[in-house]
Amino acid sequence: KMKTYDDFRHSIMEGSVQRIRPKMMTACAILFGLVPIMFGTGSGSQIMRRIAAPMVGGIITSTLLGLLLYPVMFSFWKEREVRKIINTKT
């Protein structure tokens, strides 16, 4: 149960840490699948490279947002609400 604001911050950090491994495994699997497409030299490789390049950028951006920015945004978003709940309990 949350009794202080530090408990709230701790729960956000704990949840974020639990998401690192699945998020990194997914991102790495997708990136490793796109590497041969990005560096291929066979027929049609120029067209496939143009398709794969935005996917690589999207996966990298999505991973960074999911691991770094979203927990911070959630904390700012819920901070006032959590402080109200904690202050009414005391």
XYZ file of C-alpha atoms in Angstrom:
90
model
C 0.000 0.000 0.000
C 1.089 3.554 -0.666
C 1.582 5.540 2.484
C 4.015 8.178 1.228
C 4.977 9.815 -2.029
C 8.246 7.855 -1.945
C 6.200 4.648 -2.107
C 4.586 5.982 -5.284
C 7.955 6.786 -6.844
C 9.316 3.404 -5.779
C 6.404 1.594 -7.425
C 6.984 3.480 -10.700
C 10.676 2.605 -10.631
C 9.948 -1.031 -9.834
C 7.441 -1.268 -12.675
C 9.898 0.331 -15.080
C 12.654 -2.075 -14.105
C 10.347 -5.037 -14.700
C 9.653 -3.788 -18.249
C 13.311 -3.455 -19.288
C 13.945 -7.103 -20.164
C 10.783 -7.773 -22.233
C 11.103 -4.449 -24.043
C 14.791 -5.004 -24.844
C 14.194 -8.589 -25.973
C 11.448 -7.461 -28.340
C 13.474 -4.561 -29.718
C 16.589 -6.700 -30.200
C 14.656 -9.461 -31.963
C 13.142 -6.965 -34.394
C 16.439 -5.153 -34.952
C 18.345 -8.401 -35.527
C 15.725 -9.341 -38.092
C 16.124 -6.025 -39.893
C 19.937 -5.992 -39.986
C 20.204 -8.390 -42.956
C 17.667 -6.278 -44.835
C 19.568 -3.063 -44.090
C 22.928 -4.413 -45.249
C 21.794 -6.790 -47.980
C 23.138 -6.459 -51.512
C 20.881 -8.823 -53.471
C 18.145 -7.990 -55.919
C 15.530 -5.673 -54.479
C 17.784 -4.677 -51.586
C 17.565 -0.964 -52.411
C 13.800 -1.026 -52.106
C 13.823 -3.168 -48.961
C 16.403 -0.892 -47.328
C 14.039 2.041 -47.785
C 11.294 0.064 -46.079
C 13.493 -1.188 -43.216
C 15.174 2.129 -42.332
C 12.063 3.797 -40.846
C 11.256 0.586 -38.989
C 14.683 0.618 -37.330
C 14.218 4.253 -36.322
C 10.749 3.530 -34.997
C 11.874 0.583 -32.898
C 14.753 2.552 -31.385
C 12.503 5.540 -30.658
C 9.752 3.351 -29.238
C 12.194 1.567 -26.942
C 13.687 4.797 -25.619
C 10.261 6.340 -25.062
C 8.928 3.249 -23.319
C 11.885 2.914 -20.983
C 12.775 6.532 -20.259
C 10.045 9.024 -21.055
C 6.764 7.240 -20.302
C 7.521 6.509 -16.626
C 8.456 10.159 -16.090
C 5.307 11.371 -17.861
C 3.173 9.002 -15.792
C 4.774 10.261 -12.597
C 4.044 13.894 -13.474
C 0.512 13.031 -14.560
C -0.449 11.110 -11.412
C 1.600 13.061 -8.865
C -1.130 15.506 -7.821
C -3.743 12.763 -7.555
C -1.478 10.561 -5.430
C -0.568 13.432 -3.139
C -4.287 14.134 -2.559
C -4.947 10.495 -1.686
C -1.983 10.312 0.652
C -2.868 13.612 2.372
C -6.467 12.531 2.993
C -5.294 9.298 4.641
C -3.182 11.132 7.209
